[in-house]
Amino acid sequence: MNPVYTAMGTTIFEAMSARARETGAINLGQGFADGRGPEPVLQAAANAILEKSNQYPPMPGLTELRQAVADHYARHQGLNLAAEEVIITSGATEALAAAILALVEPGDEVICFQPLYDAYVPLIERAGGVAKLVRLEPPHWRIDPAMLEAAVTSRTRHLILCNPLNPTATMSSAGELAAIADFCVAHNLTAICDEVWEHVTFDGARHLPLIGFPGMRERTVKIGSAGKIFALTGWKVGWMCAAPPIARVLAKAHQFLTFTTPPNLQWAVAEGLATQDAWVQEARHRFQAGRDRLKAGLEAAGLVTLPSAATYFMSIDLAASGIAMDDVSFCNRLIEEAGVVTIPVSAFYARDAVTNVVRFAFCKQDAVLDAAIGKIADWRRGLNG
Ligand code: GLN
């Protein structure tokens, strides 16, 4: 058996959701929203099952969806992608796997930033690559050019950037992105950009895609997710966008991972991208209100929160809150004693983990957030007593 897999545990998101299912605890762990998503998109999927083909769609995706993704990014991010530069995948996780398998050769070094999504390092290692981990520090988690220069070697070929960044809920500034772009150009690196949170941004902040920076158009794979745009995480429809010479190779990795993605969901996502901008905007406000509600509740319970500019997530700092526990112990006790599931941020580290930060999802109905806050506040009072 391959040691990459035998040595690893079940992903923290599944492990924590399984504990929520087993115990009945409120699940503020894995990031999935309450609510049904946009009705016209659900209806389009149902109609497509009954009225359109349920046979294999074209391997790189329905032309209509590839064009809808290109149009969406032209409208929202000023990008000039052609339909042929978009490859539809079964979720962003498949896109990450396909991009890493397609681009990373044995021995290649790939710069990644910790904390990082837990799939990156195993996928790089399975491809025979080496993850060069650059550590970001709370509370700002900023990337500075000196860190990049310290990580690069003659074997560095790629960089993976998650922006907005899960779990820190930060967004890279234009200055940071310009520095990353200059660095990629100077060292001839390709960038794999996990931008699944691009639409879940708050306080009027706008996402800037790295592929739009000078020199990046021909060396970037931009990954997006319909599950995040429409809060339909179970659909597993995502995509990779890249210039034709890269896109052609990405498609070959995709063809032997999943080959295609269910056609009814592709039709529905195309419909959603063309018609649901207002829903996406409204959802952004709803999630921002959830963030504010959770922040107020956790702070009233005596917990110190970290800023959240984007994503479904906000974190607390245990040490700053006067809680002398590591994140894993805190999360375990919160499940067992308070009945609330959260995510220990140490799970986002391949090594040298930060152990005093815990992530909460706020993409939930008010009543669910209030119930969780009430349980946490009671438990916290008990800790002091
Ligand atoms: N992105 C989700 C999160 O951070 C998890 C996705 C998954 O479980 N595959 O909660």
Short mmCIF file of C-alpha atoms and ligand atoms in Angstrom, two decimals:
data_model
loop_
_atom_site.label_atom_id
_atom_site.label_comp_id
_atom_site.label_asym_id
_atom_site.label_seq_id
_atom_site.Cartn_x
_atom_site.Cartn_y
_atom_site.Cartn_z
CA MET A 1 0.00 0.00 0.00
CA ASN A 2 1.16 3.51 -0.65
CA PRO A 3 2.68 5.05 2.50
CA VAL A 4 1.26 8.49 1.70
CA TYR A 5 -2.17 7.03 2.45
CA THR A 6 -1.34 4.44 5.10
CA ALA A 7 0.39 7.09 7.22
CA MET A 8 -2.45 9.61 7.13
CA GLY A 9 -5.68 9.87 9.07
CA THR A 10 -9.17 10.61 7.78
CA THR A 11 -9.47 14.27 6.79
CA ILE A 12 -10.42 16.43 9.79
CA PHE A 13 -13.59 17.70 8.08
CA GLU A 14 -15.04 14.21 7.67
CA ALA A 15 -13.77 13.09 11.10
CA MET A 16 -15.46 16.02 12.83
CA SER A 17 -18.71 15.77 10.84
CA ALA A 18 -18.83 12.06 11.70
CA ARG A 19 -18.56 12.96 15.39
CA ALA A 20 -21.37 15.50 14.98
CA ARG A 21 -23.54 12.80 13.36
CA GLU A 22 -22.72 10.28 16.12
CA THR A 23 -23.21 12.61 19.07
CA GLY A 24 -25.90 14.98 17.79
CA ALA A 25 -23.59 17.92 18.56
CA ILE A 26 -24.10 21.19 16.65
CA ASN A 27 -21.72 21.12 13.69
CA LEU A 28 -19.71 24.33 13.30
CA GLY A 29 -16.81 22.27 11.93
CA GLN A 30 -16.87 21.35 8.22
CA GLY A 31 -17.85 24.34 6.11
CA PHE A 32 -21.27 23.74 4.60
CA ALA A 33 -24.14 26.19 4.72
CA ASP A 34 -27.65 25.77 6.07
CA GLY A 35 -30.30 26.51 3.50
CA ARG A 36 -31.18 25.13 0.07
CA GLY A 37 -29.12 27.29 -2.28
CA PRO A 38 -30.74 29.24 -5.14
CA GLU A 39 -34.11 27.64 -6.11
CA PRO A 40 -33.72 28.27 -9.88
CA VAL A 41 -30.44 26.34 -9.80
CA LEU A 42 -32.05 23.39 -7.98
CA GLN A 43 -34.92 23.48 -10.46
CA ALA A 44 -32.50 23.58 -13.41
CA ALA A 45 -30.74 20.45 -12.09
CA ALA A 46 -34.04 18.59 -11.64
CA ASN A 47 -35.22 19.65 -15.10
CA ALA A 48 -31.94 18.64 -16.68
CA ILE A 49 -32.24 15.10 -15.25
CA LEU A 50 -35.67 14.71 -16.75
CA GLU A 51 -35.25 16.63 -19.99
CA LYS A 52 -31.60 16.49 -21.02
CA SER A 53 -29.02 13.78 -21.56
CA ASN A 54 -27.87 11.69 -18.63
CA GLN A 55 -25.03 10.15 -20.65
CA TYR A 56 -21.37 11.17 -20.61
CA PRO A 57 -20.96 14.88 -21.25
CA PRO A 58 -17.78 16.03 -23.07
CA MET A 59 -14.72 15.09 -21.00
CA PRO A 60 -13.53 18.69 -20.28
CA GLY A 61 -17.08 19.79 -19.41
CA LEU A 62 -20.20 21.03 -21.19
CA THR A 63 -19.27 23.84 -23.58
CA GLU A 64 -22.14 25.88 -22.14
CA LEU A 65 -20.70 25.65 -18.61
CA ARG A 66 -17.12 26.33 -19.73
CA GLN A 67 -18.38 29.46 -21.49
CA ALA A 68 -20.50 30.44 -18.46
CA VAL A 69 -17.42 30.19 -16.19
CA ALA A 70 -15.41 32.34 -18.64
CA ASP A 71 -18.23 34.92 -18.83
CA HIS A 72 -18.58 34.92 -15.05
CA TYR A 73 -14.92 35.77 -14.55
CA ALA A 74 -15.01 38.42 -17.29
CA ARG A 75 -17.91 40.09 -15.47
CA HIS A 76 -16.65 39.75 -11.90
CA GLN A 77 -12.87 39.79 -12.20
CA GLY A 78 -12.10 41.36 -15.59
CA LEU A 79 -10.44 38.17 -16.91
CA ASN A 80 -10.37 37.24 -20.60
CA LEU A 81 -10.68 33.45 -20.51
CA ALA A 82 -11.90 31.43 -23.49
CA ALA A 83 -14.20 28.44 -22.93
CA GLU A 84 -11.34 26.10 -23.97
CA GLU A 85 -9.31 27.43 -21.04
CA VAL A 86 -11.85 26.08 -18.51
CA ILE A 87 -11.88 22.38 -17.50
CA ILE A 88 -14.86 21.29 -15.40
CA THR A 89 -14.06 18.94 -12.49
CA SER A 90 -15.93 17.04 -9.80
CA GLY A 91 -15.31 19.68 -7.18
CA ALA A 92 -12.29 21.78 -6.32
CA THR A 93 -10.67 18.81 -4.56
CA GLU A 94 -10.56 16.98 -7.87
CA ALA A 95 -9.25 20.14 -9.52
CA LEU A 96 -6.43 20.33 -6.97
CA ALA A 97 -5.56 16.68 -7.52
CA ALA A 98 -5.68 17.02 -11.30
CA ALA A 99 -3.57 20.20 -11.28
CA ILE A 100 -0.96 18.71 -8.96
CA LEU A 101 -0.78 15.40 -10.84
CA ALA A 102 -0.58 17.22 -14.17
CA LEU A 103 2.09 19.73 -13.17
CA VAL A 104 4.31 18.22 -10.48
CA GLU A 105 7.13 15.96 -11.62
CA PRO A 106 9.07 13.72 -9.21
CA GLY A 107 11.59 15.83 -7.28
CA ASP A 108 9.85 19.16 -7.97
CA GLU A 109 9.59 21.48 -5.02
CA VAL A 110 6.25 23.18 -4.47
CA ILE A 111 6.01 26.22 -2.22
CA CYS A 112 2.93 26.13 0.05
CA PHE A 113 1.85 28.35 2.92
CA GLN A 114 0.95 27.02 6.34
CA PRO A 115 -1.76 26.84 7.55
CA LEU A 116 -2.88 24.96 4.45
CA TYR A 117 -5.81 22.90 3.28
CA ASP A 118 -5.10 19.31 4.27
CA ALA A 119 -5.18 17.87 0.75
CA TYR A 120 -2.22 19.81 -0.65
CA VAL A 121 0.76 18.08 0.93
CA PRO A 122 -0.44 14.46 0.43
CA LEU A 123 -1.27 15.21 -3.20
CA ILE A 124 2.15 16.79 -3.80
CA GLU A 125 3.88 13.84 -2.14
CA ARG A 126 1.79 11.29 -4.06
CA ALA A 127 2.93 13.04 -7.24
CA GLY A 128 6.55 12.59 -6.10
CA GLY A 129 7.02 16.26 -5.29
CA VAL A 130 8.32 17.95 -2.17
CA ALA A 131 6.24 20.53 -0.29
CA LYS A 132 8.34 23.53 0.81
CA LEU A 133 6.33 24.91 3.69
CA VAL A 134 6.30 28.63 4.39
CA ARG A 135 4.79 29.47 7.73
CA LEU A 136 2.40 32.41 8.11
CA GLU A 137 2.01 33.99 11.53
CA PRO A 138 -1.15 35.15 13.31
CA PRO A 139 -2.94 37.46 13.59
CA HIS A 140 -2.31 38.83 10.05
CA TRP A 141 -0.98 35.69 8.35
CA ARG A 142 0.77 37.90 5.73
CA ILE A 143 3.03 36.66 2.95
CA ASP A 144 6.16 38.75 2.53
CA PRO A 145 8.72 38.53 -0.28
CA ALA A 146 11.57 37.62 2.10
CA MET A 147 9.72 34.44 3.10
CA LEU A 148 9.38 33.48 -0.55
CA GLU A 149 13.03 34.09 -1.36
CA ALA A 150 14.04 32.02 1.68
CA ALA A 151 11.99 29.05 0.42
CA VAL A 152 13.05 28.95 -3.22
CA THR A 153 15.78 26.60 -4.51
CA SER A 154 16.97 25.46 -7.93
CA ARG A 155 14.37 22.67 -7.74
CA THR A 156 11.35 24.90 -7.06
CA ARG A 157 8.82 24.67 -9.90
CA HIS A 158 5.40 25.58 -8.46
CA LEU A 159 3.61 27.56 -5.78
CA ILE A 160 0.17 26.84 -4.31
CA LEU A 161 -1.78 29.83 -3.07
CA CYS A 162 -5.14 29.63 -1.33
CA ASN A 163 -6.78 33.07 -1.46
CA PRO A 164 -8.99 33.91 0.42
CA LEU A 165 -7.19 31.63 2.83
CA ASN A 166 -8.99 28.83 4.67
CA PRO A 167 -8.74 28.56 7.72
CA THR A 168 -7.41 32.05 8.54
CA ALA A 169 -10.23 33.87 6.70
CA THR A 170 -7.73 36.43 5.38
CA MET A 171 -7.44 37.84 1.85
CA SER A 172 -4.13 38.65 0.17
CA SER A 173 -3.72 42.36 -0.59
CA ALA A 174 -2.95 43.69 -4.07
CA GLY A 175 0.61 44.37 -2.87
CA GLU A 176 1.09 40.82 -1.59
CA LEU A 177 -0.29 39.37 -4.83
CA ALA A 178 1.93 41.61 -6.95
CA ALA A 179 4.96 40.40 -4.96
CA ILE A 180 3.92 36.75 -5.39
CA ALA A 181 3.42 37.31 -9.12
CA ASP A 182 6.87 38.94 -9.48
CA PHE A 183 8.39 36.04 -7.56
CA CYS A 184 6.71 33.42 -9.78
CA VAL A 185 7.88 35.23 -12.92
CA ALA A 186 11.44 35.73 -11.60
CA HIS A 187 11.78 32.02 -10.73
CA ASN A 188 9.72 30.68 -13.64
CA LEU A 189 7.13 29.00 -11.38
CA THR A 190 3.58 27.94 -12.14
CA ALA A 191 0.98 28.98 -9.58
CA ILE A 192 -1.91 26.76 -8.55
CA CYS A 193 -4.49 29.14 -7.07
CA ASP A 194 -7.21 27.69 -4.87
CA GLU A 195 -9.74 30.53 -5.08
CA VAL A 196 -12.86 28.65 -4.01
CA TRP A 197 -13.76 31.41 -1.52
CA GLU A 198 -13.53 34.19 -4.12
CA HIS A 199 -17.21 35.16 -3.72
CA VAL A 200 -17.52 34.70 0.04
CA THR A 201 -15.90 38.03 0.93
CA PHE A 202 -17.08 40.60 3.44
CA ASP A 203 -17.19 44.31 4.23
CA GLY A 204 -17.15 45.22 0.53
CA ALA A 205 -13.74 43.62 -0.13
CA ARG A 206 -13.21 42.40 -3.70
CA HIS A 207 -11.27 39.29 -4.61
CA LEU A 208 -8.26 39.77 -6.88
CA PRO A 209 -7.24 36.69 -8.89
CA LEU A 210 -3.49 36.05 -9.17
CA ILE A 211 -3.95 35.07 -12.84
CA GLY A 212 -4.81 38.72 -13.55
CA PHE A 213 -1.39 40.01 -12.40
CA PRO A 214 1.40 40.81 -14.89
CA GLY A 215 3.19 37.73 -16.15
CA MET A 216 0.70 35.27 -14.56
CA ARG A 217 -1.79 34.67 -17.38
CA GLU A 218 0.37 31.94 -18.95
CA ARG A 219 1.60 30.33 -15.71
CA THR A 220 -1.45 30.10 -13.44
CA VAL A 221 -4.11 27.47 -12.78
CA LYS A 222 -7.11 29.18 -11.20
CA ILE A 223 -9.40 26.79 -9.31
CA GLY A 224 -13.03 27.64 -8.53
CA SER A 225 -16.05 25.92 -6.99
CA ALA A 226 -19.76 26.09 -7.75
CA GLY A 227 -20.36 24.46 -4.38
CA LYS A 228 -18.97 27.54 -2.66
CA ILE A 229 -20.53 30.10 -5.06
CA PHE A 230 -24.04 28.70 -4.62
CA ALA A 231 -23.65 27.13 -1.14
CA LEU A 232 -24.26 23.68 -2.66
CA THR A 233 -21.17 21.92 -1.34
CA GLY A 234 -22.48 18.40 -1.98
CA TRP A 235 -22.70 19.00 -5.71
CA LYS A 236 -18.96 18.73 -6.21
CA VAL A 237 -18.75 20.84 -9.35
CA GLY A 238 -15.55 22.83 -9.74
CA TRP A 239 -13.15 23.93 -12.44
CA MET A 240 -9.58 24.76 -13.42
CA CYS A 241 -8.80 27.74 -15.64
CA ALA A 242 -5.46 28.01 -17.43
CA ALA A 243 -3.90 29.05 -20.72
CA PRO A 244 -4.30 26.41 -23.48
CA PRO A 245 -0.89 24.68 -23.20
CA ILE A 246 -1.54 24.04 -19.48
CA ALA A 247 -5.30 23.41 -19.83
CA ARG A 248 -4.68 20.63 -22.35
CA VAL A 249 -2.47 18.78 -19.86
CA LEU A 250 -4.86 19.45 -16.95
CA ALA A 251 -7.62 17.83 -19.00
CA LYS A 252 -5.54 14.66 -19.35
CA ALA A 253 -5.16 14.39 -15.58
CA HIS A 254 -8.91 15.00 -15.16
CA GLN A 255 -9.82 12.35 -17.76
CA PHE A 256 -8.30 9.59 -15.62
CA LEU A 257 -9.51 10.85 -12.25
CA THR A 258 -13.25 11.24 -12.81
CA PHE A 259 -13.40 11.62 -16.63
CA THR A 260 -16.55 13.75 -16.41
CA THR A 261 -18.86 15.47 -13.93
CA PRO A 262 -22.65 14.80 -13.79
CA PRO A 263 -24.24 16.65 -16.74
CA ASN A 264 -27.40 17.76 -14.93
CA LEU A 265 -25.33 19.56 -12.29
CA GLN A 266 -23.20 21.15 -15.02
CA TRP A 267 -26.32 22.49 -16.77
CA ALA A 268 -27.65 23.85 -13.49
CA VAL A 269 -24.36 25.55 -12.58
CA ALA A 270 -24.24 27.16 -16.05
CA GLU A 271 -27.75 28.50 -15.43
CA GLY A 272 -26.75 29.72 -11.98
CA LEU A 273 -23.62 31.51 -13.18
CA ALA A 274 -25.67 33.27 -15.85
CA THR A 275 -28.62 34.30 -13.66
CA GLN A 276 -27.80 34.25 -9.93
CA ASP A 277 -25.47 37.20 -9.31
CA ALA A 278 -28.08 38.79 -7.03
CA TRP A 279 -28.38 35.56 -4.99
CA VAL A 280 -24.60 35.40 -4.60
CA GLN A 281 -24.55 39.00 -3.40
CA GLU A 282 -27.37 38.37 -0.94
CA ALA A 283 -25.63 35.23 0.35
CA ARG A 284 -22.48 37.26 0.98
CA HIS A 285 -24.50 39.59 3.22
CA ARG A 286 -26.16 36.67 4.98
CA PHE A 287 -22.81 35.02 5.74
CA GLN A 288 -21.40 38.35 6.92
CA ALA A 289 -24.33 38.69 9.32
CA GLY A 290 -23.60 35.15 10.57
CA ARG A 291 -19.99 36.12 11.10
CA ASP A 292 -21.01 39.18 13.12
CA ARG A 293 -23.48 37.16 15.18
CA LEU A 294 -20.92 34.47 16.02
CA LYS A 295 -18.23 37.03 16.80
CA ALA A 296 -20.50 38.93 19.20
CA GLY A 297 -21.63 35.71 20.88
CA LEU A 298 -18.16 34.23 21.29
CA GLU A 299 -16.76 37.50 22.59
CA ALA A 300 -19.61 37.82 25.09
CA ALA A 301 -18.64 34.31 26.24
CA GLY A 302 -15.11 35.57 26.92
CA LEU A 303 -13.41 34.17 23.81
CA VAL A 304 -10.96 36.24 21.78
CA THR A 305 -11.76 36.07 18.05
CA LEU A 306 -9.44 36.65 15.08
CA PRO A 307 -10.61 38.84 12.16
CA SER A 308 -12.58 37.18 9.34
CA ALA A 309 -12.54 38.97 5.98
CA ALA A 310 -13.82 36.05 3.87
CA THR A 311 -14.77 32.31 3.83
CA TYR A 312 -17.36 30.63 6.08
CA PHE A 313 -14.96 30.71 9.03
CA MET A 314 -13.75 32.63 12.06
CA SER A 315 -11.20 31.51 14.60
CA ILE A 316 -10.59 32.05 18.28
CA ASP A 317 -7.24 32.34 20.03
CA LEU A 318 -7.26 30.01 23.04
CA ALA A 319 -4.17 31.46 24.73
CA ALA A 320 -5.46 35.02 24.37
CA SER A 321 -8.81 33.83 25.76
CA GLY A 322 -7.06 32.54 28.88
CA ILE A 323 -7.75 28.90 28.04
CA ALA A 324 -4.76 26.71 28.86
CA MET A 325 -5.56 23.89 26.43
CA ASP A 326 -4.28 22.98 23.01
CA ASP A 327 -6.71 23.17 20.10
CA VAL A 328 -7.30 19.41 19.84
CA SER A 329 -8.08 19.06 23.57
CA PHE A 330 -10.36 22.10 23.37
CA CYS A 331 -12.25 20.70 20.37
CA ASN A 332 -12.63 17.29 22.03
CA ARG A 333 -13.93 18.79 25.25
CA LEU A 334 -16.26 21.13 23.36
CA ILE A 335 -17.86 18.14 21.60
CA GLU A 336 -18.13 16.00 24.72
CA GLU A 337 -19.03 18.63 27.29
CA ALA A 338 -20.77 21.40 25.31
CA GLY A 339 -22.13 19.51 22.29
CA VAL A 340 -20.50 21.75 19.66
CA VAL A 341 -18.15 20.61 16.88
CA THR A 342 -15.34 22.90 15.68
CA ILE A 343 -12.04 22.36 13.83
CA PRO A 344 -8.57 22.48 15.46
CA VAL A 345 -6.40 24.66 13.23
CA SER A 346 -3.37 22.42 13.87
CA ALA A 347 -5.01 20.09 11.30
CA PHE A 348 -4.01 22.66 8.67
CA TYR A 349 -0.29 22.10 9.34
CA ALA A 350 1.92 19.36 7.94
CA ARG A 351 4.44 20.14 10.71
CA ASP A 352 5.27 22.71 13.42
CA ALA A 353 1.60 23.37 14.03
CA VAL A 354 0.10 26.39 15.73
CA THR A 355 -1.95 24.78 18.53
CA ASN A 356 -3.86 27.66 20.08
CA VAL A 357 -6.34 28.46 17.30
CA VAL A 358 -9.77 26.88 16.73
CA ARG A 359 -11.95 27.42 13.64
CA PHE A 360 -15.73 27.92 13.76
CA ALA A 361 -18.10 27.88 10.75
CA PHE A 362 -20.76 30.61 10.81
CA CYS A 363 -22.63 29.70 7.59
CA LYS A 364 -25.61 28.57 9.68
CA GLN A 365 -29.09 29.77 10.56
CA ASP A 366 -29.33 32.29 13.40
CA ALA A 367 -31.05 29.77 15.68
CA VAL A 368 -28.22 27.26 15.18
CA LEU A 369 -25.55 29.87 15.89
CA ASP A 370 -27.44 31.08 18.96
CA ALA A 371 -27.85 27.54 20.30
CA ALA A 372 -24.13 26.85 19.80
CA ILE A 373 -23.13 30.16 21.41
CA GLY A 374 -25.38 29.41 24.40
CA LYS A 375 -23.79 25.98 24.90
CA ILE A 376 -20.27 27.38 24.56
CA ALA A 377 -21.00 30.24 26.99
CA ASP A 378 -22.39 27.81 29.61
CA TRP A 379 -19.41 25.52 29.20
CA ARG A 380 -16.96 28.41 29.44
CA ARG A 381 -18.59 29.59 32.69
CA GLY A 382 -18.18 26.05 34.04
CA LEU A 383 -14.46 26.11 33.17
CA ASN A 384 -13.94 29.19 35.34
CA GLY A 385 -15.97 27.82 38.25
N1 GLN B 1 -13.60 23.30 2.59
C1 GLN B 1 -14.34 22.68 3.66
C2 GLN B 1 -13.89 23.23 5.01
O1 GLN B 1 -12.85 23.83 5.10
C3 GLN B 1 -14.17 21.19 3.70
C4 GLN B 1 -14.27 20.50 2.40
C5 GLN B 1 -14.24 19.02 2.56
O2 GLN B 1 -14.56 18.51 3.62
N2 GLN B 1 -13.87 18.35 1.52
O3 GLN B 1 -14.60 23.03 5.95
#
